[in-house]
Amino acid sequence: MNSEKIKEIWKENAVKKIDNYTDSEITSIVLKTARKAMNRSYPGIIFWSLLILSCLLGVWVMMKYSSPQLQTYGYVLTAVIMLMLGGAVCISEWGRRKVQRYSFDMPLKEWVELRIQYFDKGIKRSGKWFWRFGLGITVLLLFCLIYIFTEGFSFKILLVQLFSGLTALFIAGTIANRISMKRMIETRQQLQELYNQLQDSEELSK
Amino acid sequence: MAKTDKEEFLSLLRSYQGIIHKVNLIYFSVSEDRKDNFQEVVYNMWKAYPALKNKDKIASWIYAISINTSISKIRKDSRYTFSGDMESINISSLDDDVEVTIDFQRLLDAIRQLKEADKSIMLLYLEDYSYNEIGDIIGISSSNVGARINRAKKQLEKLLK
């Protein structure tokens, strides 16, 4: 079958094969789309809001039941936590806006290229999980030490509670991180394959 | 989106829905998947519409969104694998909704066996788009489009012998 015949078959049949939606069906699809766009929430924002609220609640409980001396540390702790979380929220929001910029109306090659870059950054970030966890632990231990020394709290009890909590957090975090990293690597490979297909055509024309 | 924009969007979709259907046709053989992808394309169009500047090239804009959305869906759905090497045509994979001629079904099956990027390029070629226009939608040069079309045509001819 030659290419003229192929074109002929396509033109004769493609329109017949298509089952166009009626006006009312199109209106209903657009309405559904509009609702979906309005309802689509961003898990990142919910996560950060919950995290900030939990931290503030923790600090408030600590300050309410502690000595005036510790309350000074409480203010410092609040300031540090808010600064760190504020920075993290800004970075997260900036990342989300950047992802949204990868609009679907770009040329295919450009779109694939940007998606690859995005996944590269995600994979790199996931690889730093142990460092980020270590940093979090250091900050937490620092404040625990302050708490122990100022309040004369039993180091043993705190250590047992802290150790079990951190172990659970570390295991859950590592598993989640591994799963997300595996998915990102797989997706990136598929995108790279597609990008190579387009690159291949560049070589064909030379 | 303002009310007039919504009306404009609706009328645009009514006039150009055929483009989305055609892209769906070459990427998905199951009717349900085509319906799902249609909605996803409309959603992505809805998001991108306020930023649309060149309304003279609306068809190219819809093609770009439809192709990118379809590829994104295939990537996310584990039932699909990215097309690579050519295989023989399996005519038993007849589409499930509309009756079509055997020749057209064979052609569809052959196009679906092309590589992901080639499927879109071939579709645009079959829809009489110029090499320059195809290049703009896919993001490669027109000479590359030409080379890619020649190769895909040969592959299709071989598969449809």
PDB file of C-alpha atoms in Angstrom, chain A:
ATOM      1  CA  MET A   1       0.000   0.000   0.000  1.00  0.00           C
ATOM      2  CA  ASN A   2       1.579   3.319  -1.031  1.00  0.00           C
ATOM      3  CA  SER A   3       1.419   6.569   0.907  1.00  0.00           C
ATOM      4  CA  GLU A   4      -1.249   8.115  -1.354  1.00  0.00           C
ATOM      5  CA  LYS A   5      -3.522   5.145  -0.710  1.00  0.00           C
ATOM      6  CA  ILE A   6      -2.812   5.430   3.030  1.00  0.00           C
ATOM      7  CA  LYS A   7      -3.872   9.094   2.996  1.00  0.00           C
ATOM      8  CA  GLU A   8      -6.975   8.215   1.026  1.00  0.00           C
ATOM      9  CA  ILE A   9      -8.034   5.506   3.511  1.00  0.00           C
ATOM     10  CA  TRP A  10      -7.434   7.869   6.414  1.00  0.00           C
ATOM     11  CA  LYS A  11      -9.458  10.705   4.949  1.00  0.00           C
ATOM     12  CA  GLU A  12     -12.345   8.478   3.926  1.00  0.00           C
ATOM     13  CA  ASN A  13     -12.656   6.784   7.306  1.00  0.00           C
ATOM     14  CA  ALA A  14     -11.279   9.002  10.056  1.00  0.00           C
ATOM     15  CA  VAL A  15     -14.311  11.287  10.125  1.00  0.00           C
ATOM     16  CA  LYS A  16     -16.730   8.312  10.042  1.00  0.00           C
ATOM     17  CA  LYS A  17     -14.910   6.644  12.903  1.00  0.00           C
ATOM     18  CA  ILE A  18     -15.203   9.737  15.074  1.00  0.00           C
ATOM     19  CA  ASP A  19     -18.280   9.866  17.225  1.00  0.00           C
ATOM     20  CA  ASN A  20     -18.588  13.608  17.870  1.00  0.00           C
ATOM     21  CA  TYR A  21     -20.167  14.753  21.108  1.00  0.00           C
ATOM     22  CA  THR A  22     -23.438  16.641  20.934  1.00  0.00           C
ATOM     23  CA  ASP A  23     -23.633  20.278  22.121  1.00  0.00           C
ATOM     24  CA  SER A  24     -25.192  19.253  25.421  1.00  0.00           C
ATOM     25  CA  GLU A  25     -22.508  16.587  25.996  1.00  0.00           C
ATOM     26  CA  ILE A  26     -19.781  19.151  25.291  1.00  0.00           C
ATOM     27  CA  THR A  27     -21.408  21.608  27.715  1.00  0.00           C
ATOM     28  CA  SER A  28     -21.576  18.906  30.375  1.00  0.00           C
ATOM     29  CA  ILE A  29     -17.885  17.985  29.846  1.00  0.00           C
ATOM     30  CA  VAL A  30     -16.851  21.642  30.165  1.00  0.00           C
ATOM     31  CA  LEU A  31     -18.938  22.054  33.324  1.00  0.00           C
ATOM     32  CA  LYS A  32     -17.311  18.954  34.804  1.00  0.00           C
ATOM     33  CA  THR A  33     -13.899  20.322  33.811  1.00  0.00           C
ATOM     34  CA  ALA A  34     -14.599  23.686  35.443  1.00  0.00           C
ATOM     35  CA  ARG A  35     -15.697  21.970  38.649  1.00  0.00           C
ATOM     36  CA  LYS A  36     -12.630  19.722  38.579  1.00  0.00           C
ATOM     37  CA  ALA A  37     -10.378  22.768  38.140  1.00  0.00           C
ATOM     38  CA  MET A  38     -11.989  24.520  41.109  1.00  0.00           C
ATOM     39  CA  ASN A  39     -11.939  21.459  43.352  1.00  0.00           C
ATOM     40  CA  ARG A  40      -8.415  20.369  42.569  1.00  0.00           C
ATOM     41  CA  SER A  41      -6.532  21.011  45.792  1.00  0.00           C
ATOM     42  CA  TYR A  42      -2.828  21.017  46.198  1.00  0.00           C
ATOM     43  CA  PRO A  43      -1.661  18.341  48.679  1.00  0.00           C
ATOM     44  CA  GLY A  44       1.475  20.415  49.325  1.00  0.00           C
ATOM     45  CA  ILE A  45      -0.500  23.333  50.774  1.00  0.00           C
ATOM     46  CA  ILE A  46      -2.587  21.035  53.020  1.00  0.00           C
ATOM     47  CA  PHE A  47       0.594  19.268  54.190  1.00  0.00           C
ATOM     48  CA  TRP A  48       2.391  22.520  55.014  1.00  0.00           C
ATOM     49  CA  SER A  49      -0.645  24.007  56.774  1.00  0.00           C
ATOM     50  CA  LEU A  50      -0.984  20.905  58.964  1.00  0.00           C
ATOM     51  CA  LEU A  51       2.733  20.899  59.722  1.00  0.00           C
ATOM     52  CA  ILE A  52       2.755  24.584  60.719  1.00  0.00           C
ATOM     53  CA  LEU A  53      -0.342  24.152  62.904  1.00  0.00           C
ATOM     54  CA  SER A  54       1.117  21.069  64.630  1.00  0.00           C
ATOM     55  CA  CYS A  55       4.393  22.879  65.336  1.00  0.00           C
ATOM     56  CA  LEU A  56       2.633  25.941  66.707  1.00  0.00           C
ATOM     57  CA  LEU A  57       0.414  23.739  68.888  1.00  0.00           C
ATOM     58  CA  GLY A  58       3.480  21.873  70.186  1.00  0.00           C
ATOM     59  CA  VAL A  59       5.283  25.113  71.052  1.00  0.00           C
ATOM     60  CA  TRP A  60       2.155  26.560  72.668  1.00  0.00           C
ATOM     61  CA  VAL A  61       1.690  23.443  74.874  1.00  0.00           C
ATOM     62  CA  MET A  62       5.367  23.514  75.815  1.00  0.00           C
ATOM     63  CA  MET A  63       5.265  27.210  76.772  1.00  0.00           C
ATOM     64  CA  LYS A  64       2.005  26.961  78.681  1.00  0.00           C
ATOM     65  CA  TYR A  65       3.319  24.300  81.058  1.00  0.00           C
ATOM     66  CA  SER A  66       6.940  25.366  81.351  1.00  0.00           C
ATOM     67  CA  SER A  67       8.950  27.718  83.518  1.00  0.00           C
ATOM     68  CA  PRO A  68       9.550  31.408  82.577  1.00  0.00           C
ATOM     69  CA  GLN A  69      13.143  30.513  81.735  1.00  0.00           C
ATOM     70  CA  LEU A  70      12.032  27.952  79.190  1.00  0.00           C
ATOM     71  CA  GLN A  71       9.476  30.364  77.768  1.00  0.00           C
ATOM     72  CA  THR A  72      12.363  32.476  76.466  1.00  0.00           C
ATOM     73  CA  TYR A  73      13.646  29.423  74.641  1.00  0.00           C
ATOM     74  CA  GLY A  74      10.097  28.842  73.478  1.00  0.00           C
ATOM     75  CA  TYR A  75      10.058  32.208  71.721  1.00  0.00           C
ATOM     76  CA  VAL A  76      13.374  31.421  70.067  1.00  0.00           C
ATOM     77  CA  LEU A  77      12.088  27.981  69.078  1.00  0.00           C
ATOM     78  CA  THR A  78       8.918  29.487  67.589  1.00  0.00           C
ATOM     79  CA  ALA A  79      10.943  32.012  65.609  1.00  0.00           C
ATOM     80  CA  VAL A  80      13.311  29.325  64.269  1.00  0.00           C
ATOM     81  CA  ILE A  81      10.472  26.932  63.386  1.00  0.00           C
ATOM     82  CA  MET A  82       8.488  29.658  61.658  1.00  0.00           C
ATOM     83  CA  LEU A  83      11.557  30.786  59.730  1.00  0.00           C
ATOM     84  CA  MET A  84      12.335  27.240  58.595  1.00  0.00           C
ATOM     85  CA  LEU A  85       8.738  26.417  57.701  1.00  0.00           C
ATOM     86  CA  GLY A  86       8.268  29.774  55.982  1.00  0.00           C
ATOM     87  CA  GLY A  87      11.314  29.073  53.828  1.00  0.00           C
ATOM     88  CA  ALA A  88      10.076  25.556  53.045  1.00  0.00           C
ATOM     89  CA  VAL A  89       6.597  26.843  52.099  1.00  0.00           C
ATOM     90  CA  CYS A  90       8.148  29.436  49.765  1.00  0.00           C
ATOM     91  CA  ILE A  91      10.346  26.800  48.098  1.00  0.00           C
ATOM     92  CA  SER A  92       7.409  24.398  47.787  1.00  0.00           C
ATOM     93  CA  GLU A  93       5.109  27.055  46.308  1.00  0.00           C
ATOM     94  CA  TRP A  94       7.814  28.190  43.888  1.00  0.00           C
ATOM     95  CA  GLY A  95       8.271  24.569  42.770  1.00  0.00           C
ATOM     96  CA  ARG A  96       4.519  24.139  42.272  1.00  0.00           C
ATOM     97  CA  ARG A  97       4.272  27.279  40.171  1.00  0.00           C
ATOM     98  CA  LYS A  98       7.236  26.112  38.126  1.00  0.00           C
ATOM     99  CA  VAL A  99       5.542  22.767  37.458  1.00  0.00           C
ATOM    100  CA  GLN A 100       2.368  24.585  36.402  1.00  0.00           C
ATOM    101  CA  ARG A 101       4.459  26.533  33.929  1.00  0.00           C
ATOM    102  CA  TYR A 102       5.093  23.243  32.104  1.00  0.00           C
ATOM    103  CA  SER A 103       1.913  23.884  30.230  1.00  0.00           C
ATOM    104  CA  PHE A 104       0.522  21.231  27.916  1.00  0.00           C
ATOM    105  CA  ASP A 105       0.356  23.634  24.972  1.00  0.00           C
ATOM    106  CA  MET A 106       4.123  23.603  24.428  1.00  0.00           C
ATOM    107  CA  PRO A 107       5.717  21.834  21.465  1.00  0.00           C
ATOM    108  CA  LEU A 108       6.187  18.157  22.328  1.00  0.00           C
ATOM    109  CA  LYS A 109       9.991  18.190  22.399  1.00  0.00           C
ATOM    110  CA  GLU A 110      10.179  21.286  24.617  1.00  0.00           C
ATOM    111  CA  TRP A 111       7.545  19.832  26.951  1.00  0.00           C
ATOM    112  CA  VAL A 112       9.418  16.517  27.274  1.00  0.00           C
ATOM    113  CA  GLU A 113      12.713  18.347  27.881  1.00  0.00           C
ATOM    114  CA  LEU A 114      11.239  20.414  30.715  1.00  0.00           C
ATOM    115  CA  ARG A 115       9.597  17.376  32.278  1.00  0.00           C
ATOM    116  CA  ILE A 116      12.956  15.551  32.214  1.00  0.00           C
ATOM    117  CA  GLN A 117      14.622  18.500  33.963  1.00  0.00           C
ATOM    118  CA  TYR A 118      11.846  18.548  36.540  1.00  0.00           C
ATOM    119  CA  PHE A 119      12.247  14.823  37.281  1.00  0.00           C
ATOM    120  CA  ASP A 120      16.040  15.171  37.438  1.00  0.00           C
ATOM    121  CA  LYS A 121      15.650  17.747  40.192  1.00  0.00           C
ATOM    122  CA  GLY A 122      13.108  15.552  42.011  1.00  0.00           C
ATOM    123  CA  ILE A 123      15.428  12.521  41.875  1.00  0.00           C
ATOM    124  CA  LYS A 124      18.345  14.632  43.104  1.00  0.00           C
ATOM    125  CA  ARG A 125      16.195  15.938  45.965  1.00  0.00           C
ATOM    126  CA  SER A 126      15.060  12.428  46.907  1.00  0.00           C
ATOM    127  CA  GLY A 127      18.691  11.338  47.011  1.00  0.00           C
ATOM    128  CA  LYS A 128      19.302  13.906  49.746  1.00  0.00           C
ATOM    129  CA  TRP A 129      16.705  12.360  52.059  1.00  0.00           C
ATOM    130  CA  PHE A 130      19.293  11.112  54.601  1.00  0.00           C
ATOM    131  CA  TRP A 131      20.908  14.555  54.800  1.00  0.00           C
ATOM    132  CA  ARG A 132      17.579  16.291  55.297  1.00  0.00           C
ATOM    133  CA  PHE A 133      16.549  13.753  57.933  1.00  0.00           C
ATOM    134  CA  GLY A 134      19.911  14.208  59.676  1.00  0.00           C
ATOM    135  CA  LEU A 135      19.487  17.990  59.702  1.00  0.00           C
ATOM    136  CA  GLY A 136      15.986  17.680  61.161  1.00  0.00           C
ATOM    137  CA  ILE A 137      17.241  15.323  63.881  1.00  0.00           C
ATOM    138  CA  THR A 138      20.088  17.689  64.814  1.00  0.00           C
ATOM    139  CA  VAL A 139      17.697  20.642  65.237  1.00  0.00           C
ATOM    140  CA  LEU A 140      15.276  18.485  67.220  1.00  0.00           C
ATOM    141  CA  LEU A 141      17.999  17.112  69.516  1.00  0.00           C
ATOM    142  CA  LEU A 142      19.295  20.613  70.135  1.00  0.00           C
ATOM    143  CA  PHE A 143      15.928  21.746  71.421  1.00  0.00           C
ATOM    144  CA  CYS A 144      15.494  18.530  73.435  1.00  0.00           C
ATOM    145  CA  LEU A 145      18.796  19.201  75.147  1.00  0.00           C
ATOM    146  CA  ILE A 146      17.672  22.721  76.022  1.00  0.00           C
ATOM    147  CA  TYR A 147      14.443  21.267  77.397  1.00  0.00           C
ATOM    148  CA  ILE A 148      16.277  18.644  79.470  1.00  0.00           C
ATOM    149  CA  PHE A 149      18.759  21.089  80.979  1.00  0.00           C
ATOM    150  CA  THR A 150      16.267  23.835  81.800  1.00  0.00           C
ATOM    151  CA  GLU A 151      13.444  21.639  83.076  1.00  0.00           C
ATOM    152  CA  GLY A 152      15.508  18.821  84.600  1.00  0.00           C
ATOM    153  CA  PHE A 153      13.439  16.321  82.639  1.00  0.00           C
ATOM    154  CA  SER A 154      14.372  12.646  82.733  1.00  0.00           C
ATOM    155  CA  PHE A 155      16.767  12.063  79.881  1.00  0.00           C
ATOM    156  CA  LYS A 156      15.982   8.324  79.797  1.00  0.00           C
ATOM    157  CA  ILE A 157      12.222   8.715  79.314  1.00  0.00           C
ATOM    158  CA  LEU A 158      12.689  11.371  76.667  1.00  0.00           C
ATOM    159  CA  LEU A 159      15.313   9.304  74.892  1.00  0.00           C
ATOM    160  CA  VAL A 160      13.078   6.198  74.732  1.00  0.00           C
ATOM    161  CA  GLN A 161      10.125   8.199  73.403  1.00  0.00           C
ATOM    162  CA  LEU A 162      12.294  10.156  71.016  1.00  0.00           C
ATOM    163  CA  PHE A 163      14.138   7.100  69.746  1.00  0.00           C
ATOM    164  CA  SER A 164      10.963   5.077  69.029  1.00  0.00           C
ATOM    165  CA  GLY A 165       9.300   8.068  67.343  1.00  0.00           C
ATOM    166  CA  LEU A 166      12.310   8.860  65.195  1.00  0.00           C
ATOM    167  CA  THR A 167      12.813   5.214  64.208  1.00  0.00           C
ATOM    168  CA  ALA A 168       9.196   4.957  63.027  1.00  0.00           C
ATOM    169  CA  LEU A 169       9.524   8.272  61.179  1.00  0.00           C
ATOM    170  CA  PHE A 170      12.798   7.202  59.586  1.00  0.00           C
ATOM    171  CA  ILE A 171      11.403   3.836  58.378  1.00  0.00           C
ATOM    172  CA  ALA A 172       8.187   5.375  57.005  1.00  0.00           C
ATOM    173  CA  GLY A 173      10.100   8.254  55.405  1.00  0.00           C
ATOM    174  CA  THR A 174      12.682   5.968  53.821  1.00  0.00           C
ATOM    175  CA  ILE A 175      10.008   3.655  52.351  1.00  0.00           C
ATOM    176  CA  ALA A 176       7.994   6.604  50.982  1.00  0.00           C
ATOM    177  CA  ASN A 177      11.158   8.159  49.601  1.00  0.00           C
ATOM    178  CA  ARG A 178      12.229   4.903  47.888  1.00  0.00           C
ATOM    179  CA  ILE A 179       8.803   4.394  46.280  1.00  0.00           C
ATOM    180  CA  SER A 180       8.615   7.961  45.009  1.00  0.00           C
ATOM    181  CA  MET A 181      12.211   7.837  43.745  1.00  0.00           C
ATOM    182  CA  LYS A 182      11.572   4.554  41.888  1.00  0.00           C
ATOM    183  CA  ARG A 183       8.505   6.040  40.195  1.00  0.00           C
ATOM    184  CA  MET A 184      10.368   9.190  39.252  1.00  0.00           C
ATOM    185  CA  ILE A 185      13.252   7.186  37.760  1.00  0.00           C
ATOM    186  CA  GLU A 186      10.840   5.041  35.714  1.00  0.00           C
ATOM    187  CA  THR A 187       8.970   8.082  34.419  1.00  0.00           C
ATOM    188  CA  ARG A 188      12.188   9.862  33.625  1.00  0.00           C
ATOM    189  CA  GLN A 189      13.404   6.836  31.635  1.00  0.00           C
ATOM    190  CA  GLN A 190      10.206   6.803  29.586  1.00  0.00           C
ATOM    191  CA  LEU A 191      10.488  10.523  28.902  1.00  0.00           C
ATOM    192  CA  GLN A 192      14.137  10.102  27.938  1.00  0.00           C
ATOM    193  CA  GLU A 193      13.100   7.348  25.523  1.00  0.00           C
ATOM    194  CA  LEU A 194      10.603   9.707  23.935  1.00  0.00           C
ATOM    195  CA  TYR A 195      13.152  12.505  23.829  1.00  0.00           C
ATOM    196  CA  ASN A 196      15.629  10.136  22.141  1.00  0.00           C
ATOM    197  CA  GLN A 197      12.995   9.361  19.508  1.00  0.00           C
ATOM    198  CA  LEU A 198      12.838  13.078  18.705  1.00  0.00           C
ATOM    199  CA  GLN A 199      16.613  13.419  18.838  1.00  0.00           C
ATOM    200  CA  ASP A 200      16.895  10.430  16.533  1.00  0.00           C
ATOM    201  CA  SER A 201      14.960  12.381  13.920  1.00  0.00           C
ATOM    202  CA  GLU A 202      17.478  15.215  14.209  1.00  0.00           C
ATOM    203  CA  GLU A 203      20.203  12.761  13.254  1.00  0.00           C
ATOM    204  CA  LEU A 204      18.108  11.341  10.423  1.00  0.00           C
ATOM    205  CA  SER A 205      17.934  14.693   8.685  1.00  0.00           C
ATOM    206  CA  LYS A 206      21.695  15.259   8.757  1.00  0.00           C
TER     207      LYS A 206
END
